[in-house]
Tab-separated table of C-alpha atoms in Angstrom:
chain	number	residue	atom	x	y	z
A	1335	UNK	CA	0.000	0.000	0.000
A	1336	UNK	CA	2.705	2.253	0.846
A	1337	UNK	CA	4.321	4.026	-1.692
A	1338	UNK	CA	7.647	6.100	-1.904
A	1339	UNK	CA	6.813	10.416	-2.261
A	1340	UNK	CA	8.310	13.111	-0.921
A	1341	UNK	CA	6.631	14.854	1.899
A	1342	UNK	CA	8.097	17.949	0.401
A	1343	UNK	CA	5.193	20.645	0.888
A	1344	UNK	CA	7.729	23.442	-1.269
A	1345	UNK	CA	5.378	26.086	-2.754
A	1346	UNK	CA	4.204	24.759	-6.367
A	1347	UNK	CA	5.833	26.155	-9.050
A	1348	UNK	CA	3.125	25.891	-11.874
A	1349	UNK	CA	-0.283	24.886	-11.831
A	1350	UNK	CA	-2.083	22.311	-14.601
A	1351	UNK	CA	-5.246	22.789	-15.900
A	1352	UNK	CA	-7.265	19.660	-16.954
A	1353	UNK	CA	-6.414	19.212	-20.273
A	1354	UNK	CA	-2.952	18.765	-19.147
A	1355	UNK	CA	-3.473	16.319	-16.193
A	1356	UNK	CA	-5.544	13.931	-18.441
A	1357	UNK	CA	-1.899	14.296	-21.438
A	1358	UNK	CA	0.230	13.638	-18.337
A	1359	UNK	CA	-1.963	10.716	-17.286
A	1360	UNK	CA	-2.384	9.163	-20.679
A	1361	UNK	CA	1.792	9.989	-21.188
A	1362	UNK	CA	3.095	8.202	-17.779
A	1363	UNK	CA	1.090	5.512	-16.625
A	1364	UNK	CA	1.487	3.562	-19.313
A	1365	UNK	CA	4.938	3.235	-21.136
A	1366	UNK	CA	4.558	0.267	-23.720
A	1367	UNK	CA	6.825	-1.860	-25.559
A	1368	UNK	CA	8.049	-5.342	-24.998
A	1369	UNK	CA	7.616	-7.080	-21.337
A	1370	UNK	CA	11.285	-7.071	-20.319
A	1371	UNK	CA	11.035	-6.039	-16.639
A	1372	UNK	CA	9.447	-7.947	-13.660
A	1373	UNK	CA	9.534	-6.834	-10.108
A	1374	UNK	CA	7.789	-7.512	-6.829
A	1375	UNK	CA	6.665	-5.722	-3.352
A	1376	UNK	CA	6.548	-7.539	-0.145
A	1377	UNK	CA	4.894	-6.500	2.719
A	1378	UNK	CA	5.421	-8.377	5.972
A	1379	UNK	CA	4.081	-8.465	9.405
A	1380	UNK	CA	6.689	-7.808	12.113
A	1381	UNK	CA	6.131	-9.856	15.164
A	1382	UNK	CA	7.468	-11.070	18.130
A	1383	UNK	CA	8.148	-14.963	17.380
A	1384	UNK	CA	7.789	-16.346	21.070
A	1385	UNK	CA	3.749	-14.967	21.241
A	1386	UNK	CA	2.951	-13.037	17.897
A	1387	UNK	CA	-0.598	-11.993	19.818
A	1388	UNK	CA	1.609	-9.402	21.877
A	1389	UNK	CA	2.025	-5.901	20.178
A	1390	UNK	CA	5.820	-5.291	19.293
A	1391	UNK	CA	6.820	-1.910	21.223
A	1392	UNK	CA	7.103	0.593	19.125
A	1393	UNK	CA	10.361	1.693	20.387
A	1394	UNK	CA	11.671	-1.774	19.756
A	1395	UNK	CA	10.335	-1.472	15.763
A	1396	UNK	CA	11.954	2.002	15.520
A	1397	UNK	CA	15.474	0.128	16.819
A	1398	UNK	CA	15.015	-2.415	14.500
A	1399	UNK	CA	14.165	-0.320	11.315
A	1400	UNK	CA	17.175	1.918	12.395
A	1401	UNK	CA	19.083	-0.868	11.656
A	1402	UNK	CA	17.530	-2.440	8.912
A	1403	UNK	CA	17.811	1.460	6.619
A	1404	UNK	CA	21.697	0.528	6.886
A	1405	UNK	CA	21.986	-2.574	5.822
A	1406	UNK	CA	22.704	-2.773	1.964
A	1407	UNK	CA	20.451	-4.210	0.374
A	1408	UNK	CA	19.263	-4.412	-3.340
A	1409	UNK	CA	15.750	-3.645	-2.585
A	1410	UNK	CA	13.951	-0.453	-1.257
A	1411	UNK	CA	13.166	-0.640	1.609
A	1412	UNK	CA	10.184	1.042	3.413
A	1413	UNK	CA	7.676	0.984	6.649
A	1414	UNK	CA	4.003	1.064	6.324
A	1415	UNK	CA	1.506	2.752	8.562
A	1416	UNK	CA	1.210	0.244	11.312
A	1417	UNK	CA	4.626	-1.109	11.266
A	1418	UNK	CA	4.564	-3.431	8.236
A	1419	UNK	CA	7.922	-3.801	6.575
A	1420	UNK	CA	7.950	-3.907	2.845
A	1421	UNK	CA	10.694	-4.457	0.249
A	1422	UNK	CA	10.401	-3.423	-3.385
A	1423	UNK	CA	12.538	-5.094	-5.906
A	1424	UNK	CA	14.487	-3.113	-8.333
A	1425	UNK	CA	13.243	-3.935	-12.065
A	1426	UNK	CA	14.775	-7.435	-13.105
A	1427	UNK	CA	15.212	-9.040	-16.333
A	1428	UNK	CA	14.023	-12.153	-15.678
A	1429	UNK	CA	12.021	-14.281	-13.077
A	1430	UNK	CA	14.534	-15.903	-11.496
A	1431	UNK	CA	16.814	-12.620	-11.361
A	1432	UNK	CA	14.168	-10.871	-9.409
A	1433	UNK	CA	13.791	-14.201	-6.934
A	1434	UNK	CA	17.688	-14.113	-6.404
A	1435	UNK	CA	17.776	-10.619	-5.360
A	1436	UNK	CA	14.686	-10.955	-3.551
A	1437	UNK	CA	15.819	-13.499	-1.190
A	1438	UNK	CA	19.080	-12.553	-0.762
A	1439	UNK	CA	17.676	-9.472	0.726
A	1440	UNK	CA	15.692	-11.073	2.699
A	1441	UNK	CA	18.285	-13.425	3.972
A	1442	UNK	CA	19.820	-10.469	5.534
A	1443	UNK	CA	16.951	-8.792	6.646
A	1444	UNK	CA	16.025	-11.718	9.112
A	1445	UNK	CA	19.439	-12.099	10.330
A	1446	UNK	CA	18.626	-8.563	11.625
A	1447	UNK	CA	15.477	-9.150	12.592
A	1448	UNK	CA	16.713	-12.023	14.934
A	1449	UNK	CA	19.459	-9.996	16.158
A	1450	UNK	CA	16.606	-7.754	17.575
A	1451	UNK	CA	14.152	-10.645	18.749
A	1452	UNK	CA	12.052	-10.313	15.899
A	1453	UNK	CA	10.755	-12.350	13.138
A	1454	UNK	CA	8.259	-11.836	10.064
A	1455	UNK	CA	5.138	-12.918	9.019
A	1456	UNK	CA	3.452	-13.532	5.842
A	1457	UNK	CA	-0.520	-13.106	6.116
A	1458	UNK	CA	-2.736	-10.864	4.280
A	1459	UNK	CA	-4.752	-9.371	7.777
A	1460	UNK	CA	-3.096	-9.223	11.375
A	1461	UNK	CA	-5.422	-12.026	12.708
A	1462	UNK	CA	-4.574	-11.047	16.094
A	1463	UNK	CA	-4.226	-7.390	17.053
A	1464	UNK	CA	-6.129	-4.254	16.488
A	1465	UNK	CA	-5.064	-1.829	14.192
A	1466	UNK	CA	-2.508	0.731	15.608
A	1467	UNK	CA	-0.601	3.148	13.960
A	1468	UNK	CA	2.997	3.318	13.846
A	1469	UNK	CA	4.354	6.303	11.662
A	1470	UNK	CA	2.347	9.511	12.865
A	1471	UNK	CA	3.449	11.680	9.904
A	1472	UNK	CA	1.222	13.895	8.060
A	1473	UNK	CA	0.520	11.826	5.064
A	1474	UNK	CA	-0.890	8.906	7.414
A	1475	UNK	CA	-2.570	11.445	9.648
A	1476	UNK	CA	-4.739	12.963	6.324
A	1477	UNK	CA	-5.054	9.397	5.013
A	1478	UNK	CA	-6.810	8.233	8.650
A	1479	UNK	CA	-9.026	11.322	8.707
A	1480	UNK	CA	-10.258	10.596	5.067
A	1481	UNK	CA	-10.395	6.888	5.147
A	1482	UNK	CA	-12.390	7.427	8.510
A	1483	UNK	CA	-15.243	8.940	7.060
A	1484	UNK	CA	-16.960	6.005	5.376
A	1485	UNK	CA	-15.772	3.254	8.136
A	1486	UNK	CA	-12.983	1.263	9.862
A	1487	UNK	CA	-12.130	-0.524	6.824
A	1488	UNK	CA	-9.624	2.404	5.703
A	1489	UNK	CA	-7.565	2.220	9.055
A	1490	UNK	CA	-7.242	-1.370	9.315
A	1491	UNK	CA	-6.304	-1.596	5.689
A	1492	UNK	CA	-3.193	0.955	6.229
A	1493	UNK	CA	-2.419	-0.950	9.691
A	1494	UNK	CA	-3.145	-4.442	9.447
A	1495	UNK	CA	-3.097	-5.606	5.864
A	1496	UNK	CA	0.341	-7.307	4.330
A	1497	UNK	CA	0.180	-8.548	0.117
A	1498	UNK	CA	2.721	-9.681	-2.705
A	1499	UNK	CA	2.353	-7.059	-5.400
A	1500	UNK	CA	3.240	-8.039	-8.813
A	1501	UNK	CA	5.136	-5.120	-11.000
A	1502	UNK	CA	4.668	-6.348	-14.835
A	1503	UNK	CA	5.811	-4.143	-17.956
A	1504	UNK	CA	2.683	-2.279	-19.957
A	1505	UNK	CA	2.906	-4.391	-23.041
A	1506	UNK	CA	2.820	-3.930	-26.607
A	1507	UNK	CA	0.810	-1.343	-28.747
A	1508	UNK	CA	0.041	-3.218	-30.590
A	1509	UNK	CA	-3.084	-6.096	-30.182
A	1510	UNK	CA	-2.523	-9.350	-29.280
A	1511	UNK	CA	-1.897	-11.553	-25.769
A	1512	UNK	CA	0.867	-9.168	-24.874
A	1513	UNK	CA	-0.757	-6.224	-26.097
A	1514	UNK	CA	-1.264	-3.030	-23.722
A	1515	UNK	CA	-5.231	-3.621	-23.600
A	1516	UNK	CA	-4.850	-7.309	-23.450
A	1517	UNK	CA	-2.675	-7.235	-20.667
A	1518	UNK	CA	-5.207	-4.688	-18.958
A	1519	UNK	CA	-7.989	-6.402	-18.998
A	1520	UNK	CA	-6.587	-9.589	-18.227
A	1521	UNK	CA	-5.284	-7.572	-15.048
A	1522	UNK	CA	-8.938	-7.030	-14.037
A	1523	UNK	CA	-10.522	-10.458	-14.757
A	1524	UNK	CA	-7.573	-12.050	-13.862
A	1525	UNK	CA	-7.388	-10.742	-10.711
A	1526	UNK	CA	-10.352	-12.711	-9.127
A	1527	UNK	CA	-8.493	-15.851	-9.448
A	1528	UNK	CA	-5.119	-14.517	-8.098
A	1529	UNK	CA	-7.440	-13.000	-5.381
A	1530	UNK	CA	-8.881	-16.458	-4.367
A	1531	UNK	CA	-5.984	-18.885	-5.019
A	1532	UNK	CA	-3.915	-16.838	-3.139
A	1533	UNK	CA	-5.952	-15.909	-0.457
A	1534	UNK	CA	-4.854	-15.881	2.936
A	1535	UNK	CA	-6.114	-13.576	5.489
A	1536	UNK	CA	-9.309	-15.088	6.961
A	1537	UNK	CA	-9.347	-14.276	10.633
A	1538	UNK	CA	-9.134	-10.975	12.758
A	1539	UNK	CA	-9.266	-10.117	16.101
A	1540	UNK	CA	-8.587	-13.384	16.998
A	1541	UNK	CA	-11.775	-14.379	14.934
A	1542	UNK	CA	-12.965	-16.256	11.659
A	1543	UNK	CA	-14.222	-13.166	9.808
A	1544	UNK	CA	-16.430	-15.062	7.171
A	1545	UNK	CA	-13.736	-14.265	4.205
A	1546	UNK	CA	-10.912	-16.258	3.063
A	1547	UNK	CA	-9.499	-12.862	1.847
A	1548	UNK	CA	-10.048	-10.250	5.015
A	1549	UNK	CA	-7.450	-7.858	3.520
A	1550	UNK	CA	-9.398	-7.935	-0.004
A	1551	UNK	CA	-12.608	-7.203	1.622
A	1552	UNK	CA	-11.343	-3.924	2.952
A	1553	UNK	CA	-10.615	-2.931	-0.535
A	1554	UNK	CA	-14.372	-3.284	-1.282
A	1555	UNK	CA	-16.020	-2.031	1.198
A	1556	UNK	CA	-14.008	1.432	0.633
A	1557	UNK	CA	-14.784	4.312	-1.426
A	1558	UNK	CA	-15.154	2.768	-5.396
A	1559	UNK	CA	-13.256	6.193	-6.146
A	1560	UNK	CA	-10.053	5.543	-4.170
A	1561	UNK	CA	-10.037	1.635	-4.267
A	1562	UNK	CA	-11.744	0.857	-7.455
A	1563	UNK	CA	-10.953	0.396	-10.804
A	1564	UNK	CA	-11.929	2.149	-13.852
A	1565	UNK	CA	-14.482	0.992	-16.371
A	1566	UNK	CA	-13.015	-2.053	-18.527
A	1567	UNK	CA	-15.045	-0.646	-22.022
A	1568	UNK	CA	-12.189	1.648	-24.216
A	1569	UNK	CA	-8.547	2.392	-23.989
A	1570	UNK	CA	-6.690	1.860	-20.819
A	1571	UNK	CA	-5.491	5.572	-21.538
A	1572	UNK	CA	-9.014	7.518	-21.735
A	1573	UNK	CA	-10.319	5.308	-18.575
A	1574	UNK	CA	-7.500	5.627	-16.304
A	1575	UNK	CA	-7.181	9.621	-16.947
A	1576	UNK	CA	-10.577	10.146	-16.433
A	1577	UNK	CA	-10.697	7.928	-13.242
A	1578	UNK	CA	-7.556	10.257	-11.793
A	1579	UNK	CA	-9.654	13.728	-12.454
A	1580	UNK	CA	-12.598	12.195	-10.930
A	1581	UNK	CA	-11.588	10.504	-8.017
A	1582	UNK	CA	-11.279	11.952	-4.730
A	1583	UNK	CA	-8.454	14.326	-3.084
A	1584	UNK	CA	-7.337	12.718	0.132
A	1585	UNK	CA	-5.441	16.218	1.361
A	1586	UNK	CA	-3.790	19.353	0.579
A	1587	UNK	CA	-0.080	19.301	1.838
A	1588	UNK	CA	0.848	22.004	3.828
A	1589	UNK	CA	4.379	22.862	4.840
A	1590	UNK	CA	3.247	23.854	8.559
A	1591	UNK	CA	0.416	22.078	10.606
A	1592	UNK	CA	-2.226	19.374	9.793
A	1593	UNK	CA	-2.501	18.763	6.176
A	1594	UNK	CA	-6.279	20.061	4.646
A	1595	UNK	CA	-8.683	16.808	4.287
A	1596	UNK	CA	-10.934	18.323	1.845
A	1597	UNK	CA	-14.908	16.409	1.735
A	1598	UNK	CA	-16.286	15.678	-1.772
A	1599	UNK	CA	-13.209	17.063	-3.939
A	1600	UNK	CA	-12.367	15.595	-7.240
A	1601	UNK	CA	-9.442	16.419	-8.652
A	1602	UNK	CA	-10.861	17.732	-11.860
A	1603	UNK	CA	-12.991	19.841	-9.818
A	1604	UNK	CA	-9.742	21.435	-7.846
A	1605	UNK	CA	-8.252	22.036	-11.315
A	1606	UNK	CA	-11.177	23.938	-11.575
A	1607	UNK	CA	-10.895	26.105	-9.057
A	1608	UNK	CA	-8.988	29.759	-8.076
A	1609	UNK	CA	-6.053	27.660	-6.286
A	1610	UNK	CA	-5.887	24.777	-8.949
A	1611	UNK	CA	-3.154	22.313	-8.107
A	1612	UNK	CA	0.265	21.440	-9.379
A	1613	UNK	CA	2.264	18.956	-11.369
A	1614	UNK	CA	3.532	17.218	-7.876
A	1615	UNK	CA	-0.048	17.307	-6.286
A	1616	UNK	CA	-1.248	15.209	-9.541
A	1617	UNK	CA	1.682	13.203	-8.962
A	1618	UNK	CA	0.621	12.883	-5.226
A	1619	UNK	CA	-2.749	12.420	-5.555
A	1620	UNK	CA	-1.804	9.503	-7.640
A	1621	UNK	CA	-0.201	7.871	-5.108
A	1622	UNK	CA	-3.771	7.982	-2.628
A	1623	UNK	CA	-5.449	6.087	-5.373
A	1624	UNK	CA	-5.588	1.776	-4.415
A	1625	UNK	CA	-7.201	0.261	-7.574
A	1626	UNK	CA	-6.513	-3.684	-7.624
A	1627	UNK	CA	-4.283	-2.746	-10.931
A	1628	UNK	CA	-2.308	0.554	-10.876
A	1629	UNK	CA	-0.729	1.731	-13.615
A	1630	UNK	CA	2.833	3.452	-12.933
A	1631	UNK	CA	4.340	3.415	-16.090
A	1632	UNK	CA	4.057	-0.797	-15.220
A	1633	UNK	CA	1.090	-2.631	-14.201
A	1634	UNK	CA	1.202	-2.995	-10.154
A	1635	UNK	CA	-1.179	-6.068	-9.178
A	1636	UNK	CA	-2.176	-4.910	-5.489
A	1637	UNK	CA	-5.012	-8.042	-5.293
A	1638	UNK	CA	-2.767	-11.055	-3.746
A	1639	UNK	CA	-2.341	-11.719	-0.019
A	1640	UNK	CA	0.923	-12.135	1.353
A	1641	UNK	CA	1.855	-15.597	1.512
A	1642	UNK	CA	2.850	-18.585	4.115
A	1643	UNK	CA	6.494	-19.475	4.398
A	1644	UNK	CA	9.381	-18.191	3.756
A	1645	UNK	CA	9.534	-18.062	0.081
A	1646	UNK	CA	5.671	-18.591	-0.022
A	1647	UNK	CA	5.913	-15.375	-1.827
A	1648	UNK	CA	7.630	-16.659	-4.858
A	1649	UNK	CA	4.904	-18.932	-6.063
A	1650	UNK	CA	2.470	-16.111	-6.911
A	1651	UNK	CA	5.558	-13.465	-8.317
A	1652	UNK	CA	5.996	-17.226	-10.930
A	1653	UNK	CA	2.080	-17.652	-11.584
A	1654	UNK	CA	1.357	-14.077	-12.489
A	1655	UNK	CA	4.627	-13.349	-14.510
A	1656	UNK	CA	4.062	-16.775	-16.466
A	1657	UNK	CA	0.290	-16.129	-17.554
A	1658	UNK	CA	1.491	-12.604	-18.546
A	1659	UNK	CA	4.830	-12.776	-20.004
A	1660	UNK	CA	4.322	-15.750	-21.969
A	1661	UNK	CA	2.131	-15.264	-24.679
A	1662	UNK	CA	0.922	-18.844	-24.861
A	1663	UNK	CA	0.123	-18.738	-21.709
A	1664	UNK	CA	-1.368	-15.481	-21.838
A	1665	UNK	CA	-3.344	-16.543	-24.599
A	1666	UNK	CA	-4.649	-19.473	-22.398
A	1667	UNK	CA	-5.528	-16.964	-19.261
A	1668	UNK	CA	-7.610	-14.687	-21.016
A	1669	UNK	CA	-9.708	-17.688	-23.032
A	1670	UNK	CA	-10.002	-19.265	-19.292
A	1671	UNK	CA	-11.021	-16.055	-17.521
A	1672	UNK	CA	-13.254	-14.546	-20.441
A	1673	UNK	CA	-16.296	-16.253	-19.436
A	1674	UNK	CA	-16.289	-15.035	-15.882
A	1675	UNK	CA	-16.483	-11.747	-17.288
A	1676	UNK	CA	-20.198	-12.139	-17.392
A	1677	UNK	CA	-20.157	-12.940	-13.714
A	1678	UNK	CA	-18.384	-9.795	-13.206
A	1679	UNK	CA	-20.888	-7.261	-14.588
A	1680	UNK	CA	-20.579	-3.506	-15.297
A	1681	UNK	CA	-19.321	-2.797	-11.774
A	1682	UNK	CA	-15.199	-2.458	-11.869
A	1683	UNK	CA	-13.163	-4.449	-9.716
A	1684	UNK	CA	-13.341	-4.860	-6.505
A	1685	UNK	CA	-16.995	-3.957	-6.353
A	1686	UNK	CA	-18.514	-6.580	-8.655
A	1687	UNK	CA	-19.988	-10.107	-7.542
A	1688	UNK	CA	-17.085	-12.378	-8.831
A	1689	UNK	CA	-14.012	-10.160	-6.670
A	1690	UNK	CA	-16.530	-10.747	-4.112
A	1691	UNK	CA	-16.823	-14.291	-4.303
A	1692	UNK	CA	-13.334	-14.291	-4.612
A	1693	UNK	CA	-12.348	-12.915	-1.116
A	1694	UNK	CA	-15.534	-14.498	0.141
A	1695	UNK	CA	-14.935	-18.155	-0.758
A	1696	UNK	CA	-11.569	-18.869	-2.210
A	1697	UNK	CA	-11.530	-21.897	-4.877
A	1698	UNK	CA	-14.339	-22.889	-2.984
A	1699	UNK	CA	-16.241	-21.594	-6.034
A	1700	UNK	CA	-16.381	-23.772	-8.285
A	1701	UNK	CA	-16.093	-21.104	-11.212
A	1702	UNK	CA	-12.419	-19.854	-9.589
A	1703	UNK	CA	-11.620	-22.894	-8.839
A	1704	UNK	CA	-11.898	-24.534	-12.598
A	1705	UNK	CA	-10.437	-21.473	-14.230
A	1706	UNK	CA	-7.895	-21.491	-11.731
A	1707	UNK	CA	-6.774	-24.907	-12.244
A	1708	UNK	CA	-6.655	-24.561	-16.538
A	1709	UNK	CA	-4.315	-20.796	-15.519
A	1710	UNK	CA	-2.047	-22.957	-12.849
A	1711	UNK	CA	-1.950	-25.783	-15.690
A	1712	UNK	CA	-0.990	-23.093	-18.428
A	1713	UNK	CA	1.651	-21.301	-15.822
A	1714	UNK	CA	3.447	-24.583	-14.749
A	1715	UNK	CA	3.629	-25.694	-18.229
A	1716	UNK	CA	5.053	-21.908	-19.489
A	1717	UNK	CA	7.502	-21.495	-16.598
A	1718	UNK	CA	10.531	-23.532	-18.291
A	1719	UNK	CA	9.611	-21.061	-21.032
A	1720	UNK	CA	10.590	-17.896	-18.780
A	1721	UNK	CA	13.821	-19.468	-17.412
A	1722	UNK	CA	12.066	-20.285	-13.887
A	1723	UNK	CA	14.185	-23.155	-12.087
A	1724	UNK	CA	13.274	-26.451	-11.079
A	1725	UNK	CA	13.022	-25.702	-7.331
A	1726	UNK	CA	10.451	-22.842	-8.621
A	1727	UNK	CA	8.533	-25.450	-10.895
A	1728	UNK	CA	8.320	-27.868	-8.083
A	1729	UNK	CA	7.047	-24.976	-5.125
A	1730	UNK	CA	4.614	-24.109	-7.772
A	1731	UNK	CA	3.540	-27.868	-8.464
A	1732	UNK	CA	2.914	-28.256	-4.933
A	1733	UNK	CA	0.811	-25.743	-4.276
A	1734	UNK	CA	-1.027	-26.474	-7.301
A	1735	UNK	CA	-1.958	-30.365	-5.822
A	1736	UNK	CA	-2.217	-28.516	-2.037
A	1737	UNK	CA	-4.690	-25.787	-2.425
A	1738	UNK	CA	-5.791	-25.429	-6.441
A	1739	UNK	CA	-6.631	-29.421	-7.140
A	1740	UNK	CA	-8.495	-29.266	-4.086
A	1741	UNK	CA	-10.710	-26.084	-4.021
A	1742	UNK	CA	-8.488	-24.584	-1.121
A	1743	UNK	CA	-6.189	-21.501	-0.733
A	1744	UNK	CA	-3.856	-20.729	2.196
A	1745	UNK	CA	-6.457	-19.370	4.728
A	1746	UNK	CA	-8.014	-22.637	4.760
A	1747	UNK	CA	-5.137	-23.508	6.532
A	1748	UNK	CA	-5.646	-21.181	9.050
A	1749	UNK	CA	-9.438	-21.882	9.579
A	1750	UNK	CA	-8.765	-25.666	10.439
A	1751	UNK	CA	-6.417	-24.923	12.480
A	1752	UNK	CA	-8.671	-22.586	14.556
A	1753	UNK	CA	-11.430	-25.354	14.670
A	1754	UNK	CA	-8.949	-27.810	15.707
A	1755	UNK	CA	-7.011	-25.755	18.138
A	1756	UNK	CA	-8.953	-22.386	18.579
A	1757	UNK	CA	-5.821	-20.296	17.455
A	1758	UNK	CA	-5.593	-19.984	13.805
A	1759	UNK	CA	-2.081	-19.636	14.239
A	1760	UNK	CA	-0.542	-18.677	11.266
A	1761	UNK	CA	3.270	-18.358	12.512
A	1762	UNK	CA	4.290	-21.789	14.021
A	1763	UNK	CA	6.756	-24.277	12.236
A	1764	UNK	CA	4.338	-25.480	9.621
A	1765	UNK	CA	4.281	-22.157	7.890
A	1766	UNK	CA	8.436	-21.983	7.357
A	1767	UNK	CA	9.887	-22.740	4.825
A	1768	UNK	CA	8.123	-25.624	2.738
A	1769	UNK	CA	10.393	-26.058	-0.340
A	1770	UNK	CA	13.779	-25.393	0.932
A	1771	UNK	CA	16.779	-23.666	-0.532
A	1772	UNK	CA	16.081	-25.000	-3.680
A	1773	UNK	CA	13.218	-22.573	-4.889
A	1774	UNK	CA	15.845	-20.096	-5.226
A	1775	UNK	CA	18.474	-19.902	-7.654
């Protein structure tokens, strides 16, 4: 969720009417040409690993992430609202270049972690605590007074929520199963399987919540215009720029005091106005927008829980670049996923039936789980194709016979454990490392 801006409140040098927002808009998001890059952002729970029900102090997480911002590392590395830790791979070249500097950065990471007592976590909700902030900065303190307003979804999302965001290249111009609008779509209707194969935040509080996905059903119950996608019908372009003027301003920086929280403003509307904004406030207000796909020049896939184990991580970063990158696979995923479109409707992910059903009921549906099972099929058989190695092939095989084959994702884990043990516990020794060294390179 987080994302890396400058709190710099410097007086704006120009202003932009709306004509030029929607040229910068259609200019930047989306850079096309042939998918060469792949990246990935983790976000991880940081808990204590003797009893991860207790709250880590905060002074003890501000020790730790002292240490951690020296450490060098190939990945950015950044802290979320409530104390989440998240790394962001540089672009990489291939699959198995991006899992190799992944891990190795997270090979040190832990090492410092343990030095400090502490250990992460991969799981899409806290299932434990409430949600408490950590960074009190102004950014956070605008985004808690606007996400407020319309429930407590907003505040657990920024505090509570972990995922493994996939970072894929544009695409072609031109048409075809690596084509720009292919790949959008795709994105969108895709998404719903990622969503509930993947899923893996069912509890909170200490308490089934009903959902398989927890974290994704904080994304729909908030405001369509900050966590919503755009309309599917036209070009990627035209949809996302008007979706940017009309959604919501989450604040006005300031450079002294309380940023302004304005109620009801759409962008397009303050570019309308006697104190219309500037270049960096359209490229800030960008940032407070949380579709399921955001477009950054690359695609960003925001929909996927983070995962079990590990390197539990790595089998959705192989699944999604496979039935992307390769277009025989690609071709596959969008033949498999076309039909659910219908289920979908005209509402734009999250807030249609199927994304529902998704974070509702995992592969329990039996429409997810048979599309998932041809898209798992067509990624196993299209990851020698993309370089992946065979400890990669094999984590992804096994999850295929563990959760896909059988209608499950990873919170069903968690929900027989709670009936068989009343915890839900999603941190003991089951939940390390299931593969070994081998996934890696």
């Amino acid at each position: 969720m987080s994302d890396s801006v400058c709190d710099c409140t410097e007086p704006r040098r120009s202003t932009v009417t709306e004509a030029e927002v929607e040229a910068l808009v259609r200019g930047i998001c989306f850079k096309t040409g042939p998918p060469r890059f792949l990246g990935v952002e983790l976000e991880w729970l940081v808990h204590e690993p003797r009893d991860p029900r207790l709250p880590v102090p905060p002074e003890r997480l501000e020790a730790a992430y002292a240490a951690l911002r020296a450490l060098p590392l190939s990945s950015a590395l950044t802290v979320e609202p409530g104390g989440q830790l998240e790394l962001s791979s540089a672009p990489a070249a291939s699959l198995m270049e991006c899992v190799g500097s992944v891990s190795a950065d997270l090979d040190v990471v832990r090492a410092a972690l343990r030095e400090a007592g502490l250990a992460l976590s991969g799981v899409g909700q806290d299932p434990w605590n409430e949600p408490t902030r950590f960074l009190h900065e102004p950014r956070y303190d605008a985004m808690e007074a606007c996400l407020d307003r319309t429930g407590p979804e907003g505040r657990a999302m920024m505090c509570s929520s972990a995922s493994v965001q996939v970072c894929l290249d544009a695409g072609y111009e031109e048409p075809g199963p690596l084509g720009l609008g292919r790949r959008w779509w795709l994105a969108h209707q895709l998404g719903a399987v990622l969503v509930g194969a993947f899923a893996h935040s069912p509890m909170a509080r200490g308490r089934p919540t009903g959902w398989r996905s927890t974290r994704q059903s904080l994304w729909t119950a908030m405001d369509p215009g900050r966590s919503g996608a755009p309309p599917l019908d036209g070009d990627p372009r035209a949809a996302w720029a008007r979706h940017v003027l009309d959604a919501p301003v989450m604040c006005v920086r300031a450079p002294d005091g309380p940023w302004h929280v304005p109620d009801g403003l759409s962008f397009r509307a303050w570019t309308r106005s006697d104190a219309p904004p500037g270049r960096e406030d359209l490229d800030y207000h960008q940032t407070t927008l949380f579709p399921p796909v955001r477009p950054r020049g690359h695609l960003e896939l925001r929909m996927i829980d983070a995962q079990p184990g590990d390197d539990g991580w790595i089998v959705p970063l192989a699944v999604t670049a496979a039935l992307f990158d390769d277009p025989e696979a690609a071709e596959t995923a969008y033949r498999t996923v076309k039909p659910l479109a219908e289920r979908a409707g005209s509402s734009p992910a999250p807030h249609n039936p199927l994304w529902t059903a998704a974070a509702r009921s995992g592969l329990a549906d039996p429409e997810l789980r048979e599309a998932a099972v041809v898209c798992f099929a067509a990624a196993a058989d299209a990851l020698p194709r993309i370089g992946a190695s065979a400890g990669v092939r094999r984590a992804v095989a096994e999850f295929t016979d563990r959760y896909v084959a059988r209608g499950r994702c990873p919170a069903d884990d968690l929900l027989d454990r709670f009936a068989g043990d009343g915890t839900g516990h999603p941190y003991d020794g089951t939940e390390r490392r299931p593969h070994g060294k081998d996934i890696r390179p």
